[in-house]
Structures are given as structure tokens and as C-alpha cells.
PDB file of C-alpha atoms and ligand atoms in Angstrom:
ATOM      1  CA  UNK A   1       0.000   0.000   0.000  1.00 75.00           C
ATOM      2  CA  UNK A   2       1.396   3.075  -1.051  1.00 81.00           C
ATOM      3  CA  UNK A   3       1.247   5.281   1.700  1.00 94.00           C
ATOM      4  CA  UNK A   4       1.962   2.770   4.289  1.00 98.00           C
ATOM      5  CA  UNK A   5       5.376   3.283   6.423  1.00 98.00           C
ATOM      6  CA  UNK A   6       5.591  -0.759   7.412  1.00 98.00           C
ATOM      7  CA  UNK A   7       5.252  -1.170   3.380  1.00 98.00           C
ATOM      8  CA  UNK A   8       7.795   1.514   2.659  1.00 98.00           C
ATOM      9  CA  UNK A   9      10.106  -0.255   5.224  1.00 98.00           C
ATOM     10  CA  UNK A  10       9.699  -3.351   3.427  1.00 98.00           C
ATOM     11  CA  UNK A  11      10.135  -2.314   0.304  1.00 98.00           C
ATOM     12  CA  UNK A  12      13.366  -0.557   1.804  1.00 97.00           C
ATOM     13  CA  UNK A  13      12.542   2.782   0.725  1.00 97.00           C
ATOM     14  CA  UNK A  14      12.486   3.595   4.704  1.00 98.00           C
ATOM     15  CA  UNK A  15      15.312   2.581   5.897  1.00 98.00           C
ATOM     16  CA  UNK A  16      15.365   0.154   9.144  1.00 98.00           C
ATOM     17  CA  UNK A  17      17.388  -2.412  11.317  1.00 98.00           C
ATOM     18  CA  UNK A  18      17.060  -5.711   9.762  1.00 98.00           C
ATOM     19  CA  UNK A  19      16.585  -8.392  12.050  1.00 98.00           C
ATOM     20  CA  UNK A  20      15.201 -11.311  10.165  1.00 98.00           C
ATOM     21  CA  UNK A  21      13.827 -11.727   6.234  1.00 98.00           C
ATOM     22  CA  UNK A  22      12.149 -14.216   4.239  1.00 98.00           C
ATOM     23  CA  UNK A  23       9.419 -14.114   1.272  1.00 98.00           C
ATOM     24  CA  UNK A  24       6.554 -13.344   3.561  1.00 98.00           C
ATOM     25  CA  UNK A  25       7.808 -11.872   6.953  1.00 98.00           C
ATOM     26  CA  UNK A  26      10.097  -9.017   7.392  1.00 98.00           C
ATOM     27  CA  UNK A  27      11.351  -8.006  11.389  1.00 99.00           C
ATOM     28  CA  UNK A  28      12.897  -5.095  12.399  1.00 99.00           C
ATOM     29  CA  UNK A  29      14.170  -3.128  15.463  1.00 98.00           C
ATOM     30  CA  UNK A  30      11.312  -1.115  16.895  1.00 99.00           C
ATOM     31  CA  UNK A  31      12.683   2.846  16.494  1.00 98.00           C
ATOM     32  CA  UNK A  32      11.719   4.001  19.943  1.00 98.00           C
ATOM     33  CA  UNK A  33      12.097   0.663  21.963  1.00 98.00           C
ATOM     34  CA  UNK A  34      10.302   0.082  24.973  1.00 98.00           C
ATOM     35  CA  UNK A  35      12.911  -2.411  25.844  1.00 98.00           C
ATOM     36  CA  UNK A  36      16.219  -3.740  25.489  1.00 98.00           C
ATOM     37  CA  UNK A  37      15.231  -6.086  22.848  1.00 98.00           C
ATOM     38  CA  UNK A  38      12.116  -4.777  21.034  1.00 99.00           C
ATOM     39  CA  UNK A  39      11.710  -5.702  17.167  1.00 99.00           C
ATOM     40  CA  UNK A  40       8.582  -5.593  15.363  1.00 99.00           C
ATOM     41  CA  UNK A  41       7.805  -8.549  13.046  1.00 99.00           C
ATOM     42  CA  UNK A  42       5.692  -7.926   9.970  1.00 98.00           C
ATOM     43  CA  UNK A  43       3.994  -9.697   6.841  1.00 98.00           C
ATOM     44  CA  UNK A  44       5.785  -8.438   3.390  1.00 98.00           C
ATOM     45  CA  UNK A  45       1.850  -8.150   2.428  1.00 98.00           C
ATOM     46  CA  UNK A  46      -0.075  -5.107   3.533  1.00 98.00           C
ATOM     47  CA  UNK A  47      -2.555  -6.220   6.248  1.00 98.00           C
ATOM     48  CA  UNK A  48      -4.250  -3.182   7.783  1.00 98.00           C
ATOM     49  CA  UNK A  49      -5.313  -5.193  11.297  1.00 98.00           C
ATOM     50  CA  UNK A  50      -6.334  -8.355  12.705  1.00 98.00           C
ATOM     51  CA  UNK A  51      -9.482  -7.602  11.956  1.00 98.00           C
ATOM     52  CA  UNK A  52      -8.646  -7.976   8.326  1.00 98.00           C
ATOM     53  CA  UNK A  53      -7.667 -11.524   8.723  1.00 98.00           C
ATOM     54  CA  UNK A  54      -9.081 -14.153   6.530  1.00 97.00           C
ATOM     55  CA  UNK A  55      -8.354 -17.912   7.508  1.00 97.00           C
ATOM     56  CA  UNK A  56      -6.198 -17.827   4.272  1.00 97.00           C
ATOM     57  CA  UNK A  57      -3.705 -16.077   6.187  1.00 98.00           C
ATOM     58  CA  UNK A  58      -4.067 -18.340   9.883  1.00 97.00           C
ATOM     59  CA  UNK A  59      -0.367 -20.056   8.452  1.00 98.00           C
ATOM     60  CA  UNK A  60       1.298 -16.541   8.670  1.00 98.00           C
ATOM     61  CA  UNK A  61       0.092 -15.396  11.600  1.00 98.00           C
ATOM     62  CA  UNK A  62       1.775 -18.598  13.286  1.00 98.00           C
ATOM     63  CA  UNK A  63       5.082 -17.990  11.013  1.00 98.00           C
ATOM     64  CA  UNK A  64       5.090 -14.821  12.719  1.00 98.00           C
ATOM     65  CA  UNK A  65       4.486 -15.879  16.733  1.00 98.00           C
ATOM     66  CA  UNK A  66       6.994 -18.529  15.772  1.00 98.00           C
ATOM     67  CA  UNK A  67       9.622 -16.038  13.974  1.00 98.00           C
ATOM     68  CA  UNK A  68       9.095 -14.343  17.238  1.00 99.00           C
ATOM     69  CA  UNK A  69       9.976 -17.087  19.664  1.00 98.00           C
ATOM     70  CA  UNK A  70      13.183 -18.010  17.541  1.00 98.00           C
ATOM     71  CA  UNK A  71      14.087 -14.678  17.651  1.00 99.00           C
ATOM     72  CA  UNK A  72      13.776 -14.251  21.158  1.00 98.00           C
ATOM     73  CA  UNK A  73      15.916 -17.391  21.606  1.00 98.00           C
ATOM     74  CA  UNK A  74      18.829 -15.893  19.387  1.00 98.00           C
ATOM     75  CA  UNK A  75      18.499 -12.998  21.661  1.00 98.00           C
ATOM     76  CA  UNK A  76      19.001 -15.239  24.786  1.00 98.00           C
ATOM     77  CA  UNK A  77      15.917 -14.699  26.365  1.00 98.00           C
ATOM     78  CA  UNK A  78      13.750 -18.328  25.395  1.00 98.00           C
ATOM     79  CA  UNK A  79      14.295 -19.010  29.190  1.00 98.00           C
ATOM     80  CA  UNK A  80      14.253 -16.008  30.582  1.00 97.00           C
ATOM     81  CA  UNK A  81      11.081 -14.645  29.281  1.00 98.00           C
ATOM     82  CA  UNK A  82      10.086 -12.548  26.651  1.00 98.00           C
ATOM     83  CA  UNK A  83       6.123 -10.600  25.825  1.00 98.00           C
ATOM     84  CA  UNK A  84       5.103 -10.489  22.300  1.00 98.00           C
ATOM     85  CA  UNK A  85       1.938  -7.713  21.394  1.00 98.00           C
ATOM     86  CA  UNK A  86      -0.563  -7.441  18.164  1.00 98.00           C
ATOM     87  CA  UNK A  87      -2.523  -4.176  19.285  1.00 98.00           C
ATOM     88  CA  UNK A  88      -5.695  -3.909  16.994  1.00 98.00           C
ATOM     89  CA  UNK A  89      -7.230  -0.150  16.968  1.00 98.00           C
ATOM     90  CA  UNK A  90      -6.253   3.156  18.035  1.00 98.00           C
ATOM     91  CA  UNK A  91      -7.840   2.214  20.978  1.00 98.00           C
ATOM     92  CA  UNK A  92      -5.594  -0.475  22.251  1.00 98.00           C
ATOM     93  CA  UNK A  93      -2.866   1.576  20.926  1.00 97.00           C
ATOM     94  CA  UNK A  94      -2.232   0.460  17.332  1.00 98.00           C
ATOM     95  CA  UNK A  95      -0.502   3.427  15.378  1.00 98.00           C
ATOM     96  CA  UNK A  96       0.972   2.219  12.228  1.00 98.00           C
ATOM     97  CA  UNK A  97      -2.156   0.345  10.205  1.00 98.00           C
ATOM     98  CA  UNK A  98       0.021  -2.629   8.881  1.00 98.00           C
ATOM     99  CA  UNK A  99      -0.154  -5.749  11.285  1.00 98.00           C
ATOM    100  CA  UNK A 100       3.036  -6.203  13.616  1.00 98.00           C
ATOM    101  CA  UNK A 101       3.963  -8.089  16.420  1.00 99.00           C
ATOM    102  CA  UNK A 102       5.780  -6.867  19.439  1.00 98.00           C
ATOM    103  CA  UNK A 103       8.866  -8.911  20.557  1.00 99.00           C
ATOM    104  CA  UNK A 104       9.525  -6.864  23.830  1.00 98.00           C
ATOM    105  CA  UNK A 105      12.601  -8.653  26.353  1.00 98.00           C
ATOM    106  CA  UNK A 106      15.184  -7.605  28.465  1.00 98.00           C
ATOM    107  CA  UNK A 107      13.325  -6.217  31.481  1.00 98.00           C
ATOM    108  CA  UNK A 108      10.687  -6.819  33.880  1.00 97.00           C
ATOM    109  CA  UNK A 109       6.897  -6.764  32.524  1.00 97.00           C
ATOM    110  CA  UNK A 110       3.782  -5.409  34.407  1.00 96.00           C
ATOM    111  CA  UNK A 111       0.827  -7.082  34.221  1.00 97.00           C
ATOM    112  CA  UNK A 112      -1.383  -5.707  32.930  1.00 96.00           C
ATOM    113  CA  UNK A 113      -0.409  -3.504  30.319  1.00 93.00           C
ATOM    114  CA  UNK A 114      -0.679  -0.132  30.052  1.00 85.00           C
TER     115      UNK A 114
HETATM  116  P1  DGP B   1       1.816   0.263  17.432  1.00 66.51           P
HETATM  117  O1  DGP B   1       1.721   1.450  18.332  1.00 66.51           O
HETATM  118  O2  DGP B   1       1.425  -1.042  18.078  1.00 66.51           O
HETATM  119  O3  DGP B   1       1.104   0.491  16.116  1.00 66.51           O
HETATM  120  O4  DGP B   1       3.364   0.113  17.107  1.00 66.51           O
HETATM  121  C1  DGP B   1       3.997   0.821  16.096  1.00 66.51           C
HETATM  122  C2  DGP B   1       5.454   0.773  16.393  1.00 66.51           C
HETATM  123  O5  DGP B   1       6.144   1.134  15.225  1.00 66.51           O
HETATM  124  C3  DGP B   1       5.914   1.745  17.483  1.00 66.51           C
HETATM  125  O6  DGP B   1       6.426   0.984  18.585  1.00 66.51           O
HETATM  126  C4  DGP B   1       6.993   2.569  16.829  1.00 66.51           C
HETATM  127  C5  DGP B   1       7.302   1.814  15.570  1.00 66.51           C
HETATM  128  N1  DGP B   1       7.635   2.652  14.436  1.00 66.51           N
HETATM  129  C6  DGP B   1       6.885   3.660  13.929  1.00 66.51           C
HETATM  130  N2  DGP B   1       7.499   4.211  12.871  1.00 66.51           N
HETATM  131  C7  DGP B   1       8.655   3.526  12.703  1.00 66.51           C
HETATM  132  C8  DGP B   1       9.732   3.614  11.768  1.00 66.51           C
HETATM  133  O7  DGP B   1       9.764   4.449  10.846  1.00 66.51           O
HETATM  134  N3  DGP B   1      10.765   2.738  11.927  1.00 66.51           N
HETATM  135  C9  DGP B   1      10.775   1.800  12.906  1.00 66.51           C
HETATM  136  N4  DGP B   1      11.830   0.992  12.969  1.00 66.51           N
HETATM  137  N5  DGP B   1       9.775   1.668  13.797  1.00 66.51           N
HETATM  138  C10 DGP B   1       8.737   2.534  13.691  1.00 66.51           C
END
């Protein structure tokens, strides 16, 4: 989608910190991190939010929980404990309209969120 930013960093026309790529997921360090480890996973495909879902797409939502765990355990932090977020609506605090999930680790978590 053209006017997108999540797109745009995709496409690499933004530029970001690469953490992981493949044909359908793209992860990247968050750019105001709410911890030490915080990268945002994302599907190469525009996706507005969950709510746009079809059950077409219920394979890449667990590529991207599971892209999440693996990248916590790179991190160190399989063990330790990690959080991982999908915030739907401006409501529950979604600002970029292009599905992500949170990877936050590194500190402790409150319960519950904000
Ligand atoms: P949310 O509020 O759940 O929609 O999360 C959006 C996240 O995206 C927020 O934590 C900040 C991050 N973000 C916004 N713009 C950029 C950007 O241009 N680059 C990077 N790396 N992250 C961004």
C-alpha cells in the first residue's frame, strides 16, 4: 500500500534495522524501543489489522508468533522470558495500520499492560 510506512520499510525505501527476512515476513528493530530487545515482526503483504484476517492467512500469523519465539531465543531470552503484542485499533494503541507483532525482552513486565 502506497502510503503505508511498514510497506515503505519493506520495500526498503524507509530505511530500518534488519533483524530477520524471508518471502513473507520481514522483522525489524522497533525505532523508539520500549525495551532492550524490542523488534517488530511484519507480513511483506499489507494487512491493515487483525481484523482484516481471513483464515487464508491463519499459516502466517503462526510464522510470525513462531519467527518471534526463535528470535527471542537468538536474543538469549527463550528461558528467561520474553512478551510479544498485536494491538488492533487506536484504541488499544495500534498506530501504524500494517499488522506487527511486538517482541519486547530484556526487562521486567507489568501485568497488565498499560
Ligand atoms: P503500534 O503502536 O502497536 O502500532 O506500534 C507501532 C510501532 O512502530 C511503534 O512501537 C513505533 C514503531 N515505528 C513507527 N514508525 C517507525 C519507523 O519508521 N521505523 C521503525 N523501525 N519503527 C517505527
Amino acid at each position: 500500500m502506497s502510503d503505508c510506512i511498514f510497506c515503505k520499510i519493506v520495500e526498503g525505501t524507509i530505511p530500518s534495522a534488519e533483524v530477520y527476512r524471508d518471502e513473507r515476513l520481514y522483522a525489524f528493530k522497533d525505532i523508539t524501543p520500549q525495551a532492550p530487545l524490542h523488534v517488530l515482526i511484519v507480513p511483506t503483504r499489507h494487512i491493515a489489522t487483525l481484523n482484516d484476517l481471513s483464515a487464508h492467512d491463519e499459516g502466517l500469523v503462526g510464522e510470525m508468533v513462531r519467527r518471534a519465539a526463535a528470535i527471542a531465543r537468538e536474543h538469549g531470552y527463550a528461558e528467561r522470558g520474553y512478551r510479544t503484542v498485536f494491538n488492533c485499533q487506536s484504541e488499544a494503541g495500534q498506530s501504524v495500520f500494517h499488522i506487527h507483532l511486538h517482541l519486547l525482552a530484556g526487562r521486567p513486565m507489568g501485568w497488565p499492560p498499560g
